[in-house]
Tab-separated table of C-alpha atoms in Angstrom:
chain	number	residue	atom	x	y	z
A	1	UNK	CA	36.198	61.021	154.042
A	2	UNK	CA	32.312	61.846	154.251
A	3	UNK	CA	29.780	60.605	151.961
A	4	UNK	CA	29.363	64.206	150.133
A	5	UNK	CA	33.408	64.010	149.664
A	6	UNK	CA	33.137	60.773	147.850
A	7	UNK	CA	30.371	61.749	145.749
A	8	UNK	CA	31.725	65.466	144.800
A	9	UNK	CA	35.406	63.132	144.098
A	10	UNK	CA	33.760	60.728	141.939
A	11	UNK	CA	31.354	63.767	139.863
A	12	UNK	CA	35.268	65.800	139.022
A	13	UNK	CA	36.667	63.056	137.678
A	14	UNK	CA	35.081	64.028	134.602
A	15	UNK	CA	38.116	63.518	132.363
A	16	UNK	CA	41.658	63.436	132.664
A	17	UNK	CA	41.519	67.230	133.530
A	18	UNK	CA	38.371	66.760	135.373
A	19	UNK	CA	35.274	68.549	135.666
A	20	UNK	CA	34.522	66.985	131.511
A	21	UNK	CA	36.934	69.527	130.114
A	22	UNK	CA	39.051	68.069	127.618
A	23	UNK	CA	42.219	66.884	128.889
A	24	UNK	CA	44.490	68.695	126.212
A	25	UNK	CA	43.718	72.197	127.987
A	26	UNK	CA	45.772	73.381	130.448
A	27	UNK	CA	45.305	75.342	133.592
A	28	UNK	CA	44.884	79.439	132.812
A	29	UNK	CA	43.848	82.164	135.374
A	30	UNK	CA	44.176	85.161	133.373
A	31	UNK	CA	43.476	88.477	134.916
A	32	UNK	CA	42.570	86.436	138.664
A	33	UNK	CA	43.330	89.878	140.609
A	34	UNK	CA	42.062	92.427	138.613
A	35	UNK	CA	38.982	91.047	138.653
A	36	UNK	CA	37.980	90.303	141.914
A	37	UNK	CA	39.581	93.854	143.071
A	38	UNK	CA	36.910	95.364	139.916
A	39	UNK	CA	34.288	93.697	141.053
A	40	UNK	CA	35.143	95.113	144.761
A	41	UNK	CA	35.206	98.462	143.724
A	42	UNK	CA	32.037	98.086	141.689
A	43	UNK	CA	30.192	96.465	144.346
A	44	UNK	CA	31.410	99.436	147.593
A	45	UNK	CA	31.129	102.211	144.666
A	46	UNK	CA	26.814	101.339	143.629
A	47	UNK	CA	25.086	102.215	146.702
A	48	UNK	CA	26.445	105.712	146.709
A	49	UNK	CA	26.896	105.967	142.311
A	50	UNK	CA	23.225	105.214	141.144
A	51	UNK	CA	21.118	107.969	139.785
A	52	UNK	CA	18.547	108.497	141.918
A	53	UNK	CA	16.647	111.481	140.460
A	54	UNK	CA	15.522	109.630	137.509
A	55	UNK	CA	12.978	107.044	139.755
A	56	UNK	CA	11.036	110.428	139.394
A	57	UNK	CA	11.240	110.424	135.629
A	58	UNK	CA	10.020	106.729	135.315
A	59	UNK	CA	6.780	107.393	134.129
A	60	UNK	CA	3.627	105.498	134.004
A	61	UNK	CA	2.076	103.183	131.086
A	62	UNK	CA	3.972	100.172	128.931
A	63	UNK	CA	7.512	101.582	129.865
A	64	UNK	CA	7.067	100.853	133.414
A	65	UNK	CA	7.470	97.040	132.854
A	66	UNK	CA	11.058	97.591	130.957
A	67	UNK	CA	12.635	99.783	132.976
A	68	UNK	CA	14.336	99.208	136.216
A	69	UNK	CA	13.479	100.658	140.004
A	70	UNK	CA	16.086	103.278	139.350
A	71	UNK	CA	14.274	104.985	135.844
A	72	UNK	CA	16.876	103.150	133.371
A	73	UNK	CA	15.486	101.251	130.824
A	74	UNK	CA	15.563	97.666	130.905
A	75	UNK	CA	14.458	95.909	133.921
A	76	UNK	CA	16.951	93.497	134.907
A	77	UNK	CA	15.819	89.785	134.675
A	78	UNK	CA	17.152	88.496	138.298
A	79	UNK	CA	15.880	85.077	137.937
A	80	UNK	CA	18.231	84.362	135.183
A	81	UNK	CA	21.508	82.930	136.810
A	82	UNK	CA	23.287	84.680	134.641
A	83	UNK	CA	22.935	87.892	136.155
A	84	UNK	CA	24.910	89.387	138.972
A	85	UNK	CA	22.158	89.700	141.990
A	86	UNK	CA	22.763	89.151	145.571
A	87	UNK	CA	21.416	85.554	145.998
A	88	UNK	CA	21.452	82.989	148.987
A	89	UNK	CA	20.260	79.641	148.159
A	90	UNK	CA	19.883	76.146	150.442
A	91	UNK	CA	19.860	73.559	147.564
A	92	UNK	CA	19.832	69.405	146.998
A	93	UNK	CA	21.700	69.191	143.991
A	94	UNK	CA	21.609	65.969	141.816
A	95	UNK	CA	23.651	64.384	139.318
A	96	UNK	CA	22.968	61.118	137.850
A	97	UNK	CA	22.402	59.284	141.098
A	98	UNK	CA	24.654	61.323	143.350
A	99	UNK	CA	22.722	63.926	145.550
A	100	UNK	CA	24.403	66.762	147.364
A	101	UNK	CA	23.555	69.704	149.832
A	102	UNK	CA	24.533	72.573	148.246
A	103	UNK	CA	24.730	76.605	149.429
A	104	UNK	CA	24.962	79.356	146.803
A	105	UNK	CA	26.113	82.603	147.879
A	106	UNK	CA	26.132	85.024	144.972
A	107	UNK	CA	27.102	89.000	145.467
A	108	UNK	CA	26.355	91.293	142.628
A	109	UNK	CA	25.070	94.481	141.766
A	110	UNK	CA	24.653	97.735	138.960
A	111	UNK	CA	25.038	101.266	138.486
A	112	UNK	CA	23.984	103.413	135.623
A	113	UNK	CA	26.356	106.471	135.193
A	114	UNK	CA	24.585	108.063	131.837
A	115	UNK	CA	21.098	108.367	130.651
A	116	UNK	CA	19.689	110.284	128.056
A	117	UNK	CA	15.979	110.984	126.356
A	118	UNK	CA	14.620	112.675	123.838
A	119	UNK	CA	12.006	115.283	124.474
A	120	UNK	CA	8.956	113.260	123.870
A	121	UNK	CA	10.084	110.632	125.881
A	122	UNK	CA	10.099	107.987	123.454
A	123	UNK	CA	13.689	106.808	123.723
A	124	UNK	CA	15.941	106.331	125.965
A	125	UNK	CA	19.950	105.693	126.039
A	126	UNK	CA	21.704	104.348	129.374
A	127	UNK	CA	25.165	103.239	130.002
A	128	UNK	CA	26.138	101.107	132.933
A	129	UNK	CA	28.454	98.358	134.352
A	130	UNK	CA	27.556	95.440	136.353
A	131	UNK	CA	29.431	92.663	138.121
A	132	UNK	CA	29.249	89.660	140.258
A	133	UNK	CA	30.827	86.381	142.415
A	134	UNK	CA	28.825	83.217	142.119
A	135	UNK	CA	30.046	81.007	144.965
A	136	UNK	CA	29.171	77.363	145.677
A	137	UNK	CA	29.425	75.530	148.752
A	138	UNK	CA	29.493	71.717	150.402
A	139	UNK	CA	27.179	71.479	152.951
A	140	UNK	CA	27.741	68.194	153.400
A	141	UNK	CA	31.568	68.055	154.410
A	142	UNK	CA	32.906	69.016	157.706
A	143	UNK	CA	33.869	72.926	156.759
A	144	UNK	CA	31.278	73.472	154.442
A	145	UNK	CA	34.188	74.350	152.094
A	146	UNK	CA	34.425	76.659	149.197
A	147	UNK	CA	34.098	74.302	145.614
A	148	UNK	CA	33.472	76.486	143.263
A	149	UNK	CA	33.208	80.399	142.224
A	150	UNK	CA	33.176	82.542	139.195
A	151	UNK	CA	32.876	86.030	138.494
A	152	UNK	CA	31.702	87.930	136.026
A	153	UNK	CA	32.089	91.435	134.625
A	154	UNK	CA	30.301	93.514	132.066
A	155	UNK	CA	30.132	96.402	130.524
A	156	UNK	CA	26.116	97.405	129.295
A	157	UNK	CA	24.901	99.762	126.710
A	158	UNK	CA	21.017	100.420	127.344
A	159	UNK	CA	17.873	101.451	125.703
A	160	UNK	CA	14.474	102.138	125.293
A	161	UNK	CA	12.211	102.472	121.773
A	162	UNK	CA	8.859	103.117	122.660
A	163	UNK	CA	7.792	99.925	124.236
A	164	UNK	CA	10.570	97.790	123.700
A	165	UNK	CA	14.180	97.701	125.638
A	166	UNK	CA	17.194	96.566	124.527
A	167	UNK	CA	20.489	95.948	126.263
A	168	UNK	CA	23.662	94.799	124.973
A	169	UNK	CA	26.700	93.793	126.920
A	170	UNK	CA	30.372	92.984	126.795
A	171	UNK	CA	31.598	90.956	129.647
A	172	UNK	CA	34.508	89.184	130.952
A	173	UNK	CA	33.822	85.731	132.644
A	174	UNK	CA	36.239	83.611	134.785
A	175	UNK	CA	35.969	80.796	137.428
A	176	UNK	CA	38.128	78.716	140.198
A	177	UNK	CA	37.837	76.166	142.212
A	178	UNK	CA	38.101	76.548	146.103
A	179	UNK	CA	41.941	75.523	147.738
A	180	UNK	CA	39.845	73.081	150.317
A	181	UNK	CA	38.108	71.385	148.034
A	182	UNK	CA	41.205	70.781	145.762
A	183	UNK	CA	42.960	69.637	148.585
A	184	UNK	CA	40.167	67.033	149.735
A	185	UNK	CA	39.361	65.277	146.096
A	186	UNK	CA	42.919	65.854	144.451
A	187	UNK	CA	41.124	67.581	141.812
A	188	UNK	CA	43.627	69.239	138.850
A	189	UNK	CA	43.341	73.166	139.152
A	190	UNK	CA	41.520	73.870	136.335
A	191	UNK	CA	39.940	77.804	135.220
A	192	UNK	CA	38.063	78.861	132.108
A	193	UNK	CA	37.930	82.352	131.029
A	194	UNK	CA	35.972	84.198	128.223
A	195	UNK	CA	35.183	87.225	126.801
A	196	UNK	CA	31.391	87.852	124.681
A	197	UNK	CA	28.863	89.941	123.567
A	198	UNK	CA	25.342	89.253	124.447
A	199	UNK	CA	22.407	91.123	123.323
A	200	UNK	CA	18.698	91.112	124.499
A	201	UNK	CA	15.411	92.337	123.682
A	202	UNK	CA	12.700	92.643	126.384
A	203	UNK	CA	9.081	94.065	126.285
A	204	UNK	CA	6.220	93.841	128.626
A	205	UNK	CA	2.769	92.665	127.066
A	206	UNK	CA	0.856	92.697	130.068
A	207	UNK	CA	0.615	94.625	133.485
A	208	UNK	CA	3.576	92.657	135.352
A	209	UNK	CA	5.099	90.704	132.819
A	210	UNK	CA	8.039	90.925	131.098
A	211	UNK	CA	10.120	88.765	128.325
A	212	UNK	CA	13.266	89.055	127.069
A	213	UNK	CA	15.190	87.046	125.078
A	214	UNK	CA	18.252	87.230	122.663
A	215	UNK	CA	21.831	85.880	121.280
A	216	UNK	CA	24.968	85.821	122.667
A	217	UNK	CA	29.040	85.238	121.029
A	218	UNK	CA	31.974	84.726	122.545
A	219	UNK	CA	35.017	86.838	121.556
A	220	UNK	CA	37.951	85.157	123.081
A	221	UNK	CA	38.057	81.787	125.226
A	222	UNK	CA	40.040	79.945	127.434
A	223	UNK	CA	39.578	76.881	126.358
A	224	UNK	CA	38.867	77.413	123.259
A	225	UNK	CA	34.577	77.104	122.952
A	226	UNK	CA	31.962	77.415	120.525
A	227	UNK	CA	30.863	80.535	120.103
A	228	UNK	CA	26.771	80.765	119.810
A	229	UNK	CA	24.484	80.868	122.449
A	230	UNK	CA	20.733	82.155	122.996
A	231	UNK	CA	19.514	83.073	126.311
A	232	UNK	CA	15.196	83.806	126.864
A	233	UNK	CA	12.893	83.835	129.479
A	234	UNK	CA	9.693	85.657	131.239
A	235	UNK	CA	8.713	87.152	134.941
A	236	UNK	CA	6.060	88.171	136.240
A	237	UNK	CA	5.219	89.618	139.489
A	238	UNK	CA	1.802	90.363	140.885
A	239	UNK	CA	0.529	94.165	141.504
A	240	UNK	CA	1.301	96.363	144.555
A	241	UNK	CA	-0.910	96.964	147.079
A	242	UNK	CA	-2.959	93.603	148.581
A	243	UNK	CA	-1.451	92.042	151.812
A	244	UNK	CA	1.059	89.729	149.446
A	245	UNK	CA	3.032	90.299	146.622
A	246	UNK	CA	4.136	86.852	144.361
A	247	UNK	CA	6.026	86.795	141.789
A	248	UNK	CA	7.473	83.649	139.133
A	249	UNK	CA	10.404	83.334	136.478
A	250	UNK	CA	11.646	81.110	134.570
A	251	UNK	CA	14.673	81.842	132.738
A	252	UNK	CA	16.502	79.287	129.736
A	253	UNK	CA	19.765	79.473	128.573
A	254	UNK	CA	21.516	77.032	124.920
A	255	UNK	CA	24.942	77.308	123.994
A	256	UNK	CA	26.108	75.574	121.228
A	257	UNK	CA	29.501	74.314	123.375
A	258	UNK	CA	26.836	72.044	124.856
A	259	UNK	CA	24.849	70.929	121.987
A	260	UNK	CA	21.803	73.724	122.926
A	261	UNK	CA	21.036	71.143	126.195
A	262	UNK	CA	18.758	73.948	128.184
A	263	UNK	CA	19.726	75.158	131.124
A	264	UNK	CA	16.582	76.244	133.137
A	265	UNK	CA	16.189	77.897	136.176
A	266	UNK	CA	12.993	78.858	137.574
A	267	UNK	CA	12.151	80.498	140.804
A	268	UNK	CA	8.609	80.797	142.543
A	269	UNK	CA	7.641	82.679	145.640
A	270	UNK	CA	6.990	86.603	147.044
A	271	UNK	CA	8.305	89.672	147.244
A	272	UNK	CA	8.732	91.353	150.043
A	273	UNK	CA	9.755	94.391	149.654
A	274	UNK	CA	11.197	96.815	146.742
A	275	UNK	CA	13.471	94.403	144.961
A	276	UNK	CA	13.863	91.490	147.631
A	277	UNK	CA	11.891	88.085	146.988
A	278	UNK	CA	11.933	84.673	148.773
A	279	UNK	CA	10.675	80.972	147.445
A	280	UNK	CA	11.125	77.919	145.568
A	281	UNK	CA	14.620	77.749	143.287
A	282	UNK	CA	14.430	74.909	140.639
A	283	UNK	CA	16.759	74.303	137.725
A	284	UNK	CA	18.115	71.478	135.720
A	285	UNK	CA	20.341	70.823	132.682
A	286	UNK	CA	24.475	71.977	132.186
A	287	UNK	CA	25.802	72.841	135.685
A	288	UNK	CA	25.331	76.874	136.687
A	289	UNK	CA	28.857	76.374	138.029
A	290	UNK	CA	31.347	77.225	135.365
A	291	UNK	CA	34.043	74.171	136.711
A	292	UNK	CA	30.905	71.681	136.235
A	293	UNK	CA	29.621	72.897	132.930
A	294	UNK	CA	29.649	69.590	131.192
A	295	UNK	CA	27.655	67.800	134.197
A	296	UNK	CA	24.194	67.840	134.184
A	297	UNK	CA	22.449	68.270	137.293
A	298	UNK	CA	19.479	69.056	139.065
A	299	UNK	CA	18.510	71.569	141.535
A	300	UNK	CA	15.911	72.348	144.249
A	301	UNK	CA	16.183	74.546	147.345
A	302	UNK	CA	15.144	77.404	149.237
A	303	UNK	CA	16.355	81.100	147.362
A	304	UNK	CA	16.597	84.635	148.617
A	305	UNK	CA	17.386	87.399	146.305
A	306	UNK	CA	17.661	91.270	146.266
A	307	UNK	CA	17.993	93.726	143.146
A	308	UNK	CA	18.529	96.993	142.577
């Protein structure tokens, strides 16, 4: 067994169900299928489904900075890894004094399917869905094999009030470790699923800038969690039209499950192009990988990343 086998055996042996989920829950995969076959749909169904008239409509001024390349209000904040983005990321992860090569391959994308305005422009109503996979793998093991991925679903009610956006969502979360890796460390099967609401604020009080920030509650869980969290964060990207674009986010996220430790993920680097940026990937805190919650690590790494 490799040296990045031992150490990933030794970090999920957590607890007696591993990964530092209590041992009293048991394995659940509700809803395993429909998901990932929702998610596939969603994902072949944006490219052709987004609105495309109303990048016209987007005007100019304060609103610009809150409303996404598409017209809709509410930009989305893609250095949060929360959100479903398409992501590829070359990483050293490290937990306590284990240190891993990690990949993450994420797939995720949007599609609004109903605006509406009022005559003066002023505010603005938009419905939408969203949805994502959030894959990890070993890059230290022999088949670079699968350990973790997670998916997550939601359904997002929009808006705009003058200069201020808002955006609340319901969403479905659920996550599963990879058959290789279970096979290589003996690892229990475990899977958590939720259900929540989340709901966010975001303005933009300079040219570039934008912050968001607001609280979240689960509805249902598998196991059972604490409900409260509180996500926030700010981007900023610099203005078109000199020979390089840059751009930096940071992003924090507190959930009361994990006594409000922050989980922060920041990301430094360029954009090249309408919606696609390359750079620096940092994070530390609670795991971003729903089977590794509990574990704190840290992260550092090479990250490309593309939103619509």
């Amino acid at each position: 067994m490799s040296g990045g086998r031992l150490k990933l055996q030794r970090i999920s042996a957590g607890g007696p169900a591993g990964h530092g989920l209590p041992g009293r829950f048991r394995a659940v995969r509700p809803w395993t299928v429909d998901v990932r076959a929702l998610v596939a749909c969603l994902l072949m169904a944006a490219p052709f489904a987004e609105i495309r008239p109303l990048v016209a409509q987007a005007g100019s001024g304060a609103a610009v900075g809150i409303r996404d390349p598409n017209g809709h209000p509410f930009r989305t904040p893609s250095g949060s890894p929360l959100e479903p983005v398409h992501r590829l990321a070359l990483l050293s992860a490290t937990r306590d004094s284990f240190r891993d090569g990690i990949a993450l391959a994420d797939i995720g994308d949007r599609f609004g399917f109903w605006i509406r305005r009022d005559p003066a422009g002023e505010v603005e109503v938009a419905g939408a869905i969203h949805g994502g996979a959030f894959s990890r793998f070993d890059l230290e093991g022999p088949d670079q094999a699968l350990i973790e991925v997670h998916y997550r679903i939601g359904v997002l009610l929009r808006a705009r009030f003058g200069e201020v956006a808002a955006r609340a969502e319901l969403y479905h979360v659920s996550s599963h470790l990879g058959d290789e890796f279970l096979l290589d460390t003996g690892t229990r099967p475990i899977s958590t699923s939720r259900e929540g609401m989340e709901l966010l604020l975001q303005g933009s009080p300079a040219s570039g800038l934008t912050v968001y920030g607001g609280p979240g509650v689960l509805l249902r869980a598998t196991p059972d969690f604490e409900p409260l969290s509180l996500r926030a964060g700010a981007a900023w990207e610099s203005a078109p039209g000199g020979r390089a674009r840059f751009h930096a986010s940071v992003d924090y996220f507190g959930w009361a499950e994990l006594e409000w430790k922050p989980a922060v993920a920041a990301e430094l680097g360029a954009a090249l192009a309408r919606g696609t940026r390359v750079g620096l990937l940092l994070g530390f805190g609670p795991s971003r990988a729903e089977q590794f919650l509990r574990q704190s690590e840290r992260l550092v790494g090479f990250s490309i990343s593309h939103v619509r």
